[in-house]
Structures are given as C-alpha cells and as structure tokens.
PDB file of C-alpha atoms in Angstrom:
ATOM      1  CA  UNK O   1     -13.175  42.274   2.637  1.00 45.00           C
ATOM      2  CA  UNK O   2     -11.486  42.937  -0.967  1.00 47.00           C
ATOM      3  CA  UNK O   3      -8.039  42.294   1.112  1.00 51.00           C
ATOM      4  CA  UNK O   4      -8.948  39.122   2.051  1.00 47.00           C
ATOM      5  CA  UNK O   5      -8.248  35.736   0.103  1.00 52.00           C
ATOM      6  CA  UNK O   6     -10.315  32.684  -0.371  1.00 49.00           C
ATOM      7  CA  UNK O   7      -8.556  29.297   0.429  1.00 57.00           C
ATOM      8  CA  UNK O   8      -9.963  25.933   0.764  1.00 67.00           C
ATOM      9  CA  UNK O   9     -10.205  23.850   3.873  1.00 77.00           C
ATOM     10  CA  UNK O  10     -11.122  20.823   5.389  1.00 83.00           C
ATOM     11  CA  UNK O  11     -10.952  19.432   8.519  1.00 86.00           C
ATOM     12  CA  UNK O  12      -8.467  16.164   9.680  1.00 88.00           C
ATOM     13  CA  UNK O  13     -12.169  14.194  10.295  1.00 90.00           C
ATOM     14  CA  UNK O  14     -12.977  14.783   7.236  1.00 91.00           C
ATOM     15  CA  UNK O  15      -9.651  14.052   5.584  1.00 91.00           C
ATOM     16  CA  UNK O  16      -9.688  11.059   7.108  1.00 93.00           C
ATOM     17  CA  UNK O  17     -13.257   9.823   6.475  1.00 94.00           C
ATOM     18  CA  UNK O  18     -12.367  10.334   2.739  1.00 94.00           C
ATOM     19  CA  UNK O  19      -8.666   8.800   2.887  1.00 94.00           C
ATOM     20  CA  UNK O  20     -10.429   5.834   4.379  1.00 94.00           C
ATOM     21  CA  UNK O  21     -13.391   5.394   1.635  1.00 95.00           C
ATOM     22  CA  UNK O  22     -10.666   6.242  -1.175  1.00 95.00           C
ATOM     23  CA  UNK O  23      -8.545   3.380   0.322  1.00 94.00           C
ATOM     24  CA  UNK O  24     -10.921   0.650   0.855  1.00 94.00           C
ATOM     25  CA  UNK O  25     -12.730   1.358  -2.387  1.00 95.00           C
ATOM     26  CA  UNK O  26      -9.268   1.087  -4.588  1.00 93.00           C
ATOM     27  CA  UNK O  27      -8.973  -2.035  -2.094  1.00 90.00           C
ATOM     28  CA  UNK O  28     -11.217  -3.677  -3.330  1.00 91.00           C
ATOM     29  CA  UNK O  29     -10.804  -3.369  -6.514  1.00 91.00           C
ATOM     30  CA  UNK O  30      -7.370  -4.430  -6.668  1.00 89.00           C
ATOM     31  CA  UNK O  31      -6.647  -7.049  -3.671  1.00 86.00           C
ATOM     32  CA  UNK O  32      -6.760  -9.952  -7.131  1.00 88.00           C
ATOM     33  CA  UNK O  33      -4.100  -8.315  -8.401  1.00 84.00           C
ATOM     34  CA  UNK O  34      -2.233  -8.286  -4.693  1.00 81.00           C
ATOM     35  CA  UNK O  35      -2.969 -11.526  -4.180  1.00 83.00           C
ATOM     36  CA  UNK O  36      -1.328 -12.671  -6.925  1.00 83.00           C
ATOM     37  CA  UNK O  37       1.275 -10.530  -6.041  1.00 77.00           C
ATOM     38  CA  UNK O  38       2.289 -12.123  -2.675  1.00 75.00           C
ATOM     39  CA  UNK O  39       2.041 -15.466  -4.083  1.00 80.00           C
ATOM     40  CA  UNK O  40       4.543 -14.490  -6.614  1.00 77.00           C
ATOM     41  CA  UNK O  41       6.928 -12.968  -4.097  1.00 70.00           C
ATOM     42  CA  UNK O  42       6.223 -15.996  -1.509  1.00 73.00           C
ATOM     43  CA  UNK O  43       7.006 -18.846  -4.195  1.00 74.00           C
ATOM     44  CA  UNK O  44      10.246 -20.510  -4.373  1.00 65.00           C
ATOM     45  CA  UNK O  45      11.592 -22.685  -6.935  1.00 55.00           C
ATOM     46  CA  UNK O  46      10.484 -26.529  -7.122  1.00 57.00           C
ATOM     47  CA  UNK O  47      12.459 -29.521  -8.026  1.00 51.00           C
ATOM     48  CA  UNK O  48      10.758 -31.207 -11.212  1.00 52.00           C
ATOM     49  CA  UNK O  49      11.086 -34.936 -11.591  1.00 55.00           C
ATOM     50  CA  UNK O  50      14.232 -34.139 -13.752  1.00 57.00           C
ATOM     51  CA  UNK O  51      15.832 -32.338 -11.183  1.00 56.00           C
ATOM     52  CA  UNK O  52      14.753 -29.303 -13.167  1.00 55.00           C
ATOM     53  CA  UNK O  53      13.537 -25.993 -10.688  1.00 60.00           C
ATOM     54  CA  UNK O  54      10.074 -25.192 -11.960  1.00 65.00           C
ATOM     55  CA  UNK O  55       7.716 -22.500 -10.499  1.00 73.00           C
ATOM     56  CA  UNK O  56       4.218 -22.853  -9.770  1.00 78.00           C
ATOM     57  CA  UNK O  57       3.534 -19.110 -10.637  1.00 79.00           C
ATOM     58  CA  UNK O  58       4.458 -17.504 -13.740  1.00 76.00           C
ATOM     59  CA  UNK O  59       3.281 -14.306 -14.466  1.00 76.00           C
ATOM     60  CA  UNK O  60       0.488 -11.557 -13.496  1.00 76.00           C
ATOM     61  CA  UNK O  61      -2.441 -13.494 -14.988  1.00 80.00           C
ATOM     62  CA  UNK O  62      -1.002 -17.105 -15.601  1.00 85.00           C
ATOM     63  CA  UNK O  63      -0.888 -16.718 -11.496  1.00 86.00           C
ATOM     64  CA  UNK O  64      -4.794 -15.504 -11.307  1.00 87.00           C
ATOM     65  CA  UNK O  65      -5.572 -18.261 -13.462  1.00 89.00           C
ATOM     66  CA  UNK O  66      -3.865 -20.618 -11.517  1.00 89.00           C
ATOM     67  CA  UNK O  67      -5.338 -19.556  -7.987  1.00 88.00           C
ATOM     68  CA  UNK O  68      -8.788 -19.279 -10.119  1.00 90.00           C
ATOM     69  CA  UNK O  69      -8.508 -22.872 -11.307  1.00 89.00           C
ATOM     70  CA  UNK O  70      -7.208 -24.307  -8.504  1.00 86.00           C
ATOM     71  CA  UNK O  71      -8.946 -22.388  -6.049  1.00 86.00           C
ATOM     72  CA  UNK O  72     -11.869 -21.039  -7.150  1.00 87.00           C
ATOM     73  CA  UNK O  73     -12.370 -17.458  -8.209  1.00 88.00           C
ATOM     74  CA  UNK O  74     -13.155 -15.769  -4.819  1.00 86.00           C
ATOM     75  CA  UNK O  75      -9.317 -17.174  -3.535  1.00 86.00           C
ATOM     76  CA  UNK O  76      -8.505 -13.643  -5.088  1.00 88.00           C
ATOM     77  CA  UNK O  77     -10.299 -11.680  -2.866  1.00 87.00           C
ATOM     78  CA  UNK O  78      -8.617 -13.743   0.081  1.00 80.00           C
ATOM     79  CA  UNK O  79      -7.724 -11.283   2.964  1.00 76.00           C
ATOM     80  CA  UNK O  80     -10.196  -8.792   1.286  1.00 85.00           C
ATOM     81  CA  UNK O  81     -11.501  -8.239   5.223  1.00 85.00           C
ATOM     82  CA  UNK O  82      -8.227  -7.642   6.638  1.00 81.00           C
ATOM     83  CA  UNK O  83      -7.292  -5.765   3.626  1.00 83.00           C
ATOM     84  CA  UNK O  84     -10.454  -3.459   4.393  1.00 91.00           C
ATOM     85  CA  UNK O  85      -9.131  -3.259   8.023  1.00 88.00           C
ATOM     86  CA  UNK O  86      -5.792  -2.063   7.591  1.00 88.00           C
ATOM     87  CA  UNK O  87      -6.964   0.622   4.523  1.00 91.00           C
ATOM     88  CA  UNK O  88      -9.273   1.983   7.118  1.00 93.00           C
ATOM     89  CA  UNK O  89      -6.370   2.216   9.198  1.00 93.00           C
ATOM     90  CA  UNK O  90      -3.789   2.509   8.002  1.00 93.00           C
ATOM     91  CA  UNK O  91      -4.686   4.271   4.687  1.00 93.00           C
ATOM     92  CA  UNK O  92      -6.873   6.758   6.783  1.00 93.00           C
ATOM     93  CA  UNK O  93      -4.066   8.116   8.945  1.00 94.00           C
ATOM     94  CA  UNK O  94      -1.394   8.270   6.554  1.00 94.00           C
ATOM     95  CA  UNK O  95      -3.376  10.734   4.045  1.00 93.00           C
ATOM     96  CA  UNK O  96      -5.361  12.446   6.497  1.00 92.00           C
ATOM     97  CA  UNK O  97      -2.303  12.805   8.562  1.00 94.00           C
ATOM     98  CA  UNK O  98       0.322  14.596   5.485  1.00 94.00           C
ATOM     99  CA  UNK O  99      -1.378  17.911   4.706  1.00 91.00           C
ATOM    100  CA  UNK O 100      -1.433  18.612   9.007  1.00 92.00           C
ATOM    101  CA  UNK O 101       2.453  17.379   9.265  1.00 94.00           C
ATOM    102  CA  UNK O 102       3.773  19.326   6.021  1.00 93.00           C
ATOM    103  CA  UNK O 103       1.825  22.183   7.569  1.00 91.00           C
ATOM    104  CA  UNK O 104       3.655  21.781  10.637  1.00 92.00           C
ATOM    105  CA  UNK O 105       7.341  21.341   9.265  1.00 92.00           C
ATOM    106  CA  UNK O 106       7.147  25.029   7.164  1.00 90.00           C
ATOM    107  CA  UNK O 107       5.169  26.428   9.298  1.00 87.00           C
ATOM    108  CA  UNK O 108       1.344  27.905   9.248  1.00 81.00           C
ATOM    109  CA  UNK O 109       2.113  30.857   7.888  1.00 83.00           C
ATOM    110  CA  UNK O 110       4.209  30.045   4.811  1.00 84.00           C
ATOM    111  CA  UNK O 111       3.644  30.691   1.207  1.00 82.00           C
ATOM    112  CA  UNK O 112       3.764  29.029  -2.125  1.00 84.00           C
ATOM    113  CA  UNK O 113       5.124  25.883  -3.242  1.00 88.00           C
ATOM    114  CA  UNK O 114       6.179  23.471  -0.359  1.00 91.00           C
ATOM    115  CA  UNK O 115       9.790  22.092  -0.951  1.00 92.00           C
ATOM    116  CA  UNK O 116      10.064  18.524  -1.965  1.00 92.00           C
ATOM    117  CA  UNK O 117      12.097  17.055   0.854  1.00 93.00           C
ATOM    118  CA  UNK O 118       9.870  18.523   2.733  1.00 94.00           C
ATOM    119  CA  UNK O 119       6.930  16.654   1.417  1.00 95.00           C
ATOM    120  CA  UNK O 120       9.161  13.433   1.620  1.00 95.00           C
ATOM    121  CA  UNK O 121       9.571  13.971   5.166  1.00 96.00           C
ATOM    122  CA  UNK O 122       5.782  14.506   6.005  1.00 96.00           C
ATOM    123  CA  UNK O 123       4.852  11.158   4.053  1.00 95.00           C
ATOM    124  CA  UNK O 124       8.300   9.182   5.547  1.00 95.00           C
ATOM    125  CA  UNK O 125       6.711  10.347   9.322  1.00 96.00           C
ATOM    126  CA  UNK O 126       2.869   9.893   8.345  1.00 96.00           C
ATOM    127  CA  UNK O 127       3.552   6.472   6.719  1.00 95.00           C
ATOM    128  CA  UNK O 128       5.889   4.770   9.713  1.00 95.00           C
ATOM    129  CA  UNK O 129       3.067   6.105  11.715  1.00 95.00           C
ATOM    130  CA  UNK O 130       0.279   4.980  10.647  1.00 95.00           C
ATOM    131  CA  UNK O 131       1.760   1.226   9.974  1.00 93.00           C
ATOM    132  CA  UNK O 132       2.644   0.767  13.520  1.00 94.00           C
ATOM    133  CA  UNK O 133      -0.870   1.477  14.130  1.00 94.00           C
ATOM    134  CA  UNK O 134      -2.437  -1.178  10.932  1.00 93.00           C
ATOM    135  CA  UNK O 135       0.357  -3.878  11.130  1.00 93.00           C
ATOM    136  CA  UNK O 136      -1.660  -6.654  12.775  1.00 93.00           C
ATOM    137  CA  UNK O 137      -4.627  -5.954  10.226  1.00 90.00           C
ATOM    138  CA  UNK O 138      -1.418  -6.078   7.537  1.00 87.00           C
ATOM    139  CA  UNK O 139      -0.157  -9.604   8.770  1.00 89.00           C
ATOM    140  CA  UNK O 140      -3.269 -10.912   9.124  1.00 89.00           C
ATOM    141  CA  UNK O 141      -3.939 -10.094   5.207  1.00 84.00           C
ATOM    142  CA  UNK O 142      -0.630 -11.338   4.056  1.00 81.00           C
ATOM    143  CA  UNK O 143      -1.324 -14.673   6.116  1.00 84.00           C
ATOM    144  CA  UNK O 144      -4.913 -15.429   4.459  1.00 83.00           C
ATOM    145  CA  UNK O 145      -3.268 -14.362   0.791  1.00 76.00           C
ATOM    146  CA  UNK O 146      -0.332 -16.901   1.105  1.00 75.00           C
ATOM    147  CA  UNK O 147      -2.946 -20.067   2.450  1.00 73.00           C
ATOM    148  CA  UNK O 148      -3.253 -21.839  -1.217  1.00 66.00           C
ATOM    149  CA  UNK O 149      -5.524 -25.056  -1.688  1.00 57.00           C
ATOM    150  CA  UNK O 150      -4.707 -27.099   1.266  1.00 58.00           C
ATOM    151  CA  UNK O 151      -4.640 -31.314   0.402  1.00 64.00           C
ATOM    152  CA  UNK O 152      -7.635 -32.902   1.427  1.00 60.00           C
ATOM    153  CA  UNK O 153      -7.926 -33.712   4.767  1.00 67.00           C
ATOM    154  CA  UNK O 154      -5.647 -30.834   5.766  1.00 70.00           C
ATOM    155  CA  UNK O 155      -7.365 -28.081   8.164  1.00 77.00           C
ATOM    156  CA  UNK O 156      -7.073 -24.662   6.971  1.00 79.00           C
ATOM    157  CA  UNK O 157      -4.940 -22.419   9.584  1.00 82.00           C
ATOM    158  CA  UNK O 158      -7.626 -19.599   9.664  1.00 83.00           C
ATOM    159  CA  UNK O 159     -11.351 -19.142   8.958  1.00 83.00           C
ATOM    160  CA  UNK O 160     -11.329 -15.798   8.203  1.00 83.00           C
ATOM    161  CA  UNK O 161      -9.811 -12.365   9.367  1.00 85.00           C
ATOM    162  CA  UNK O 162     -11.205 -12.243  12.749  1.00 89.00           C
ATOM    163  CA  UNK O 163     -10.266 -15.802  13.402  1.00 91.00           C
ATOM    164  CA  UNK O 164      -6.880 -15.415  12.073  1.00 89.00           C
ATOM    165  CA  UNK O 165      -6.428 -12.463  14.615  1.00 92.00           C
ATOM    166  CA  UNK O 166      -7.928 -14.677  17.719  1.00 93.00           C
ATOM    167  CA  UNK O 167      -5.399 -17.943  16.267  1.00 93.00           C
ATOM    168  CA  UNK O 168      -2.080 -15.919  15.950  1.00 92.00           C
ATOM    169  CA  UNK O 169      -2.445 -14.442  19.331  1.00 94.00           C
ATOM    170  CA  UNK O 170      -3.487 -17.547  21.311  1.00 94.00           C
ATOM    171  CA  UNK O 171      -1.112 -19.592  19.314  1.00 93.00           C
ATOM    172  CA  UNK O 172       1.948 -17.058  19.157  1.00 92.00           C
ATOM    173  CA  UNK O 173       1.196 -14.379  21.591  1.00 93.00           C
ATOM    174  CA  UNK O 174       0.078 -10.407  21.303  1.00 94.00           C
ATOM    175  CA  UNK O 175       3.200  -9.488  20.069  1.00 92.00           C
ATOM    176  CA  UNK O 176       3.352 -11.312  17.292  1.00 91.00           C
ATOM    177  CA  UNK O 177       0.768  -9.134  15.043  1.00 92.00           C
ATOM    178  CA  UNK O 178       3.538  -7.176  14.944  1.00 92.00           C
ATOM    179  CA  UNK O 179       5.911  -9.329  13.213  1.00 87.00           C
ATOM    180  CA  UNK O 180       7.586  -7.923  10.550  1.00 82.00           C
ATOM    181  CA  UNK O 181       6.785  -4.639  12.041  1.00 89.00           C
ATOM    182  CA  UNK O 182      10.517  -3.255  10.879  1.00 85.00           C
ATOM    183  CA  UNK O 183      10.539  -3.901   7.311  1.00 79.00           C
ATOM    184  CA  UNK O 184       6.841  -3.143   7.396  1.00 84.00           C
ATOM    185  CA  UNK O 185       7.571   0.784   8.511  1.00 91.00           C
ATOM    186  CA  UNK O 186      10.608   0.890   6.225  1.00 84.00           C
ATOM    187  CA  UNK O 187       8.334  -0.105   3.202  1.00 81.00           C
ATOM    188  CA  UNK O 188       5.349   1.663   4.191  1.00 87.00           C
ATOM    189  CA  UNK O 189       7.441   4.523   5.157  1.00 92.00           C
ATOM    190  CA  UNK O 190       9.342   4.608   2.053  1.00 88.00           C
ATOM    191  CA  UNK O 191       6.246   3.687  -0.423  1.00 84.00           C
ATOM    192  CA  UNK O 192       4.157   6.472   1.453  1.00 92.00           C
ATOM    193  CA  UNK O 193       6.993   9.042   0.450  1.00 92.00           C
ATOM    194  CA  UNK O 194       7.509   7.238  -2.870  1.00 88.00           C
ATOM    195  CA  UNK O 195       3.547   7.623  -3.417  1.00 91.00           C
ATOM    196  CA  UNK O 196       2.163  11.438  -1.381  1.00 94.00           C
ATOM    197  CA  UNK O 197       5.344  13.439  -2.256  1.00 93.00           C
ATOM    198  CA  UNK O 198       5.612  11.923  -5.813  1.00 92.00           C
ATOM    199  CA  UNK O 199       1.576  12.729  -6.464  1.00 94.00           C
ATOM    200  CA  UNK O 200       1.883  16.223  -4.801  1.00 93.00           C
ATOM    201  CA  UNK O 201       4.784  16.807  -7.277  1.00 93.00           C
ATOM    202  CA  UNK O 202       3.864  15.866 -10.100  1.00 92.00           C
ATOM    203  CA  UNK O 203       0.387  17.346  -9.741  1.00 93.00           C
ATOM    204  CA  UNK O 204       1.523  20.682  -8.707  1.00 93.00           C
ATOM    205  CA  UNK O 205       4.207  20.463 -11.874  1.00 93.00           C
ATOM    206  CA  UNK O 206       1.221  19.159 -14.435  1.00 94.00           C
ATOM    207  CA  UNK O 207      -0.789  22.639 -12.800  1.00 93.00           C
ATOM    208  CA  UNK O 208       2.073  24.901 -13.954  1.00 92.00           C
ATOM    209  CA  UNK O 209       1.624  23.373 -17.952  1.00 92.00           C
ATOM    210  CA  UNK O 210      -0.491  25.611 -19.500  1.00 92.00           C
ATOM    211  CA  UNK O 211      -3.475  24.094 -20.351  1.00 89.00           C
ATOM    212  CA  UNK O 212      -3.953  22.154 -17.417  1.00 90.00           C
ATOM    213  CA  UNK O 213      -6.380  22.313 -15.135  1.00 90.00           C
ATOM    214  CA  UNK O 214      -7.030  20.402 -11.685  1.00 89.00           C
ATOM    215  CA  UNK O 215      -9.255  17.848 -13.208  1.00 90.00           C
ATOM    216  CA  UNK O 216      -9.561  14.194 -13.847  1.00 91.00           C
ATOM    217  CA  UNK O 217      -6.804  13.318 -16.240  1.00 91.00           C
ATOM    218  CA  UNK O 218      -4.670  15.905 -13.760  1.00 93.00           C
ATOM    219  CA  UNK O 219      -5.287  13.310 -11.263  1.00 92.00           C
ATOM    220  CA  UNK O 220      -4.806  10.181 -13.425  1.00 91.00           C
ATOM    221  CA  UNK O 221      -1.410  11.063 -14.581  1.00 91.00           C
ATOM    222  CA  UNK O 222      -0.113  12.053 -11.198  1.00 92.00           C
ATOM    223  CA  UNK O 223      -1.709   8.805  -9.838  1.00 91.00           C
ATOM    224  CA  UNK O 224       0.401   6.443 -12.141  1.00 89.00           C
ATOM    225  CA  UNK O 225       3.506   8.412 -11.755  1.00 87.00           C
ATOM    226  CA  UNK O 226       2.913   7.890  -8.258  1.00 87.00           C
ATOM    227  CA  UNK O 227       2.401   3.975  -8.050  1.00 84.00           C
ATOM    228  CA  UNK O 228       5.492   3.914 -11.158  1.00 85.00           C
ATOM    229  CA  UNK O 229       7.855   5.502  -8.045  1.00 84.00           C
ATOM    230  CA  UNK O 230       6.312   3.498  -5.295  1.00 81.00           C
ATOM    231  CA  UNK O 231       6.835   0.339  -6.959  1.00 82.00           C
ATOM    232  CA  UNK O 232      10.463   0.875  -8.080  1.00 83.00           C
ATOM    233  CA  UNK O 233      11.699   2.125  -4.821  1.00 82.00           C
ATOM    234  CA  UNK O 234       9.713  -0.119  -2.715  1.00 77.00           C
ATOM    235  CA  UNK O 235       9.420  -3.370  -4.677  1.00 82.00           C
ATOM    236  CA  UNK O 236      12.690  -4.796  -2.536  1.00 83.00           C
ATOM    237  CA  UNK O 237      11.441  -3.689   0.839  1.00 79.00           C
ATOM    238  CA  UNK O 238       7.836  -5.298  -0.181  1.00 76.00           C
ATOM    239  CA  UNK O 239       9.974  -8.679  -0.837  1.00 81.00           C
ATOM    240  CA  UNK O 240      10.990  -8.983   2.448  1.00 82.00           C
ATOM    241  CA  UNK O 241       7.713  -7.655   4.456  1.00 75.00           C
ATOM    242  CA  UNK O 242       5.984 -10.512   2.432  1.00 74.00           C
ATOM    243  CA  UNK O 243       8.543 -13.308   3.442  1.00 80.00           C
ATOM    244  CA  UNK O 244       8.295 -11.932   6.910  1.00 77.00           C
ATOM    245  CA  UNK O 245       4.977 -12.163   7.360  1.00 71.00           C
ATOM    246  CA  UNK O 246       4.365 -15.401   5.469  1.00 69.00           C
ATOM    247  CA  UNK O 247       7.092 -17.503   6.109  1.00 67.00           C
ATOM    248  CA  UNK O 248       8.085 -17.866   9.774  1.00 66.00           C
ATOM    249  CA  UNK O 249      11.863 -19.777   8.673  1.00 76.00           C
ATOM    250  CA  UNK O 250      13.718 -16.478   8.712  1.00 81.00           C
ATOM    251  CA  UNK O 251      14.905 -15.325  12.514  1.00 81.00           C
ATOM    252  CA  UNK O 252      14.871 -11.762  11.142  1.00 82.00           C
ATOM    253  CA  UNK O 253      14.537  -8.701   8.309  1.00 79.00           C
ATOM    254  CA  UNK O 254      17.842  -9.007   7.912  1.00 86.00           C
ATOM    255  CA  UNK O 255      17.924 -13.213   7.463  1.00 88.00           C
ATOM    256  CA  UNK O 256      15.612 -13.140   5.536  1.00 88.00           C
ATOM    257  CA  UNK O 257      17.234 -10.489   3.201  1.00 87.00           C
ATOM    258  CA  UNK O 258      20.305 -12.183   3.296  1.00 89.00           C
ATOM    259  CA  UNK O 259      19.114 -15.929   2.262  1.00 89.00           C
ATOM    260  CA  UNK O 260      16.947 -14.314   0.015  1.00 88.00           C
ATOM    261  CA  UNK O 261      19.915 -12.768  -2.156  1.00 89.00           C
ATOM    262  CA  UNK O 262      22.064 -15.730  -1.477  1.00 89.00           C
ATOM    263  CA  UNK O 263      19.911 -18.365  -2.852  1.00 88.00           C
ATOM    264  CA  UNK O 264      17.627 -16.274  -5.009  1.00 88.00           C
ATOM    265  CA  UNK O 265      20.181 -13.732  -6.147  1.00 89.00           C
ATOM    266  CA  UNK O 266      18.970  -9.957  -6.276  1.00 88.00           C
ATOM    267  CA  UNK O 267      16.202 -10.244  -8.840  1.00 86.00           C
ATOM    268  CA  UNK O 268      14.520 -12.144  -6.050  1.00 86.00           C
ATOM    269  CA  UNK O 269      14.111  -8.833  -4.874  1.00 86.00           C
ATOM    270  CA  UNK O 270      12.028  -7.780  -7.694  1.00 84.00           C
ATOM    271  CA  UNK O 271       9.698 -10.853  -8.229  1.00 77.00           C
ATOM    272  CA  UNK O 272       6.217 -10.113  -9.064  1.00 67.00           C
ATOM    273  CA  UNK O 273       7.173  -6.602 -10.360  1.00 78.00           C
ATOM    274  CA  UNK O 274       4.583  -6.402 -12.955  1.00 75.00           C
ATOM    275  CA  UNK O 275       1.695  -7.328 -11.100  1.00 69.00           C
ATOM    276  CA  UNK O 276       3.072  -5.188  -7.943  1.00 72.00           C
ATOM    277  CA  UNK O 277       3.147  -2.074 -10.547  1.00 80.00           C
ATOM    278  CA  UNK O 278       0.105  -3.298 -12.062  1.00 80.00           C
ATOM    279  CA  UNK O 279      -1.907  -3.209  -8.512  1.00 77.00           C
ATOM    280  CA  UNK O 280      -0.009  -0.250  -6.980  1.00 80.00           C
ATOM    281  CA  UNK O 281      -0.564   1.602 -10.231  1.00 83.00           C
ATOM    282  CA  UNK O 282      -4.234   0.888 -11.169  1.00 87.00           C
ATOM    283  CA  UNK O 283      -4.353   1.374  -6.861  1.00 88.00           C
ATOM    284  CA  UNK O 284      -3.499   4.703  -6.693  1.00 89.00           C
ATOM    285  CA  UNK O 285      -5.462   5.608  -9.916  1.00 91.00           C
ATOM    286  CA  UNK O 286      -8.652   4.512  -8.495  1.00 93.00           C
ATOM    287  CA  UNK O 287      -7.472   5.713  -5.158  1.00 94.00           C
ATOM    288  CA  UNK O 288      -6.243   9.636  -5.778  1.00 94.00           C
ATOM    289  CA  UNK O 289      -9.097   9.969  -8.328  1.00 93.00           C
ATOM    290  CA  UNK O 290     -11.751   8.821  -5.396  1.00 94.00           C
ATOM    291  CA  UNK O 291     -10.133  10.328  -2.731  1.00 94.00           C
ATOM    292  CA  UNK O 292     -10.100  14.360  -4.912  1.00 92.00           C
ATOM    293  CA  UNK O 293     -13.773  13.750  -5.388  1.00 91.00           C
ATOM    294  CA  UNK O 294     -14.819  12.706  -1.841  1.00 92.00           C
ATOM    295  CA  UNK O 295     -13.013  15.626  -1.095  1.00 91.00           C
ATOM    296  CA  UNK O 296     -15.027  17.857  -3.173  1.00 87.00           C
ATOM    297  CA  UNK O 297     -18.085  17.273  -0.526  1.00 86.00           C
ATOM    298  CA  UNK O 298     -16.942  18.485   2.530  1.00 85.00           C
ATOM    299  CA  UNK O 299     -13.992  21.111   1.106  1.00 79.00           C
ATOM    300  CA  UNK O 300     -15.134  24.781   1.830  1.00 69.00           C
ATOM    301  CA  UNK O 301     -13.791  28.260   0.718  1.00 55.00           C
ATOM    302  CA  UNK O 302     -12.736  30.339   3.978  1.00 53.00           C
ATOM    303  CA  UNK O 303     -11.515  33.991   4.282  1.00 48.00           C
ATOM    304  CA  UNK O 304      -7.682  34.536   4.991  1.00 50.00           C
ATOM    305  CA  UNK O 305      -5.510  37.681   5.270  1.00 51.00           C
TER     306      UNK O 305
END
C-alpha cells in the first residue's frame, strides 16, 4: 500500500449533474445581462426625423433601463426557460464531456501537465458537440430575447419557450431549430476552447505561484481570465449567431457576415462588447466557482499505482 498514490475521481454522471447545476445557476443570474446583450448586437441604426441614424440601445445599463422601462423588469429574464434548457444541455455535456476527451487524446496512462493544444482540442470537440445537441433550446432563447414591446394590438410571436418550440416547427419545419447551427458550433466551439483550456491554464499556472492554493480566489481569477478570452475571440462569431437566429433577412452565415461588415463596418462585429464581457465574465465566475464546489460532494480519493 505505501507504493500506491491517492488521486481524485469522479464519475461522467456526476460531472455532468454538477456542469448542469453550475450552468443553470450562473444562468440565471446573468441572462439580464445577455439579454441586453442580444438586443445590442440585434439593433441597427434608425433614421431620426433629421435624417440623423440614432440607436435605440446605448450601452450595458442605459439598454436594461430601457427594456426595464419599456418593458417591465421581468423582459430581462426573457428566454430564462430556454436559457435553463440549453445550460442543462448544452452546458452539461460540454464540461462533463472535457476531462473524458483530454483523457482520451494523451492517453490513460500519461503523466503531468496536459499540453495546451491539447486542452484546446478537447474543448473545440466537446463544445461543437454538445451545441449540435442544445441548438434548438439556443434559438429558441435568442428568439424570446430579441421580441421587444410589441404595439398594441400586435400578437406576440411566442408565449413562452415551449410554445416557441411547437410555433417554429409547425410554422417553419423541424429543421429549422437548427438554424444557425454553423456559426453556432464555430462560436460555441471556439468560446468552449476560449473558456475550458483558458481556465485549466491559468489555474494550473496560478497552482505553480507559491502561495497559492486551489481555493476560491484560485478559481475567481482563472474564471475572469477565462470569460476575458472567450469574449475577445468569440465576440465576432457571437455577432453573427445572434443575427442568424434573430433576423431571418440573411440567406446565410456568410450573408449575413458580409452585409454586416459592409453596412456596419467591422466594429459591428464587436457591438455589445462590454455587456458580452460583463455577462460571460461575471458567467463563468459564478459558474467555475459553483461548479469546483458541487464537485467537492461527490469527488473521492482512489488508490493508483
């Protein structure tokens, strides 16, 4: 027995039961801040009286306080259902799915520190995996974010998640909760890598410091640095999913990229960057912090030679 070495372990199940809770919990504390997120990215520019372009939306909280006026306060939370349904999803399978797949790509018996394109790889696969899987519950959310106050008299297109899934395939057929499917896996994909590999890095890089333990603030700074990275590499990608998904007037990902840069120019591509970074970075605070302490419950020591 003194040969043998103690290692923790947990099961995929279990992984996933936590990624899931971690998920929906940073969900919903954060879908406000993504809902004023799409609506910034979904805007375009509005001819003023003076043939001056206005926008509706300005800002992270001048565009909460709009939809709060205007709205009413709970307009935030709209999609919070669908939202729920695709972190279960989707946010299950691509966490709970990255410690089996970098496992599998060096091997079960290796030892010490993973590489990092390895870990990039794991979260590219696990993320354009699991968003194949959530993408109707990921259009259905984008849809119920982007309805605004309707004019009187005007019927609202949905009543809710489970409606909005019943309406857009009697209206537009099965197929089309997958619309936007492509940019959807090349964001996801890319903002899972951006987000898994960039955590596991810089946590396993804060553990070398001395001084540093695998605590809390541990987990707090690798949590912003990983919604910082997500949100600069993905921001462009996130553009276009949104339009996609919210907009039917572009034929395809790459229409919609293309009149997007030639009317909008390329900072188009970067609208609603501070609320994006605020949500993706308070999200995967709340959401890496959860998810190390859920683990903590059903984590054991085993014996290994």
């Amino acid at each position: 027995m003194s040969d043998l070495k103690l290692r923790p372990e947990i099961s995929f199940a279990e992984t996933f039961l936590c990624s899931a809770f971690a998920a929906c919990f940073a969900e919903l504390c954060t879908i406000p801040l993504d809902t004023a997120k799409v609506r910034l990215q979904l805007q375009k520019k509005i001819a003023s009286g003076d043939g001056v372009s206005v926008s509706k939306y300005r800002g992270l909280m001048g565009t909460v306080v709009t939809i709060a006026r205007e709205e009413g306060l709970w307009a935030l939370w709209n999609g919070v259902i669908a939202g729920l349904h695709r972190q279960c999803i989707y946010g299950g399978l691509r966490i709970g799915l990255y410690d089996p797949v970098k496992t599998l790509l060096v091997g079960s018996d290796f030892v010490g520190d993973i590489p990092l394109y390895q870990k990039i790889f794991a979260a590219l696969l696990t993320g354009a995996i699991a968003i194949v899987v959530a993408n109707p519950t990921d259009l259905v959310k984008v849809r119920l974010q982007a309805e605004g106050k309707l004019p009187s008299g005007v019927p609202r297109r949905y009543y809710g998640a489970l409606d909005a899934y019943c309406t857009i395939v009697r209206q537009e057929g099965l197929g089309a909760l997958w619309t936007g499917l492509g940019p959807n896996i090349a964001r996801n994909a890319i903002v899972n890598a951006a987000e898994l590999a960039s955590y596991d890095q810089v946590k396993e890089t804060i553990l070398k410091i001395p001084g540093f333990t695998d605590n809390i603030f541990t987990h707090l700074l690798a949590g912003l640095g990983a919604g910082l990275f997500a949100v600069c590499i993905g921001s462009p990608i996130d553009v276009v999913k949104s339009r996609m998904m919210g907009d039917s007037a572009y034929k395809n990902t790459v229409d919609c990229f293309i009149k997007t840069l030639k009317y909008e120019g390329f900072l188009a591509f970067y609208k609603g960057f501070l609320p994006n970074f605020s949500r993706l970075g308070s999200w995967n605070v709340i959401m890496f912090l959860t998810l190390e302490q859920a683990k903590k419950v059903f984590i054991r020591e085993v014996y290994f030679d």
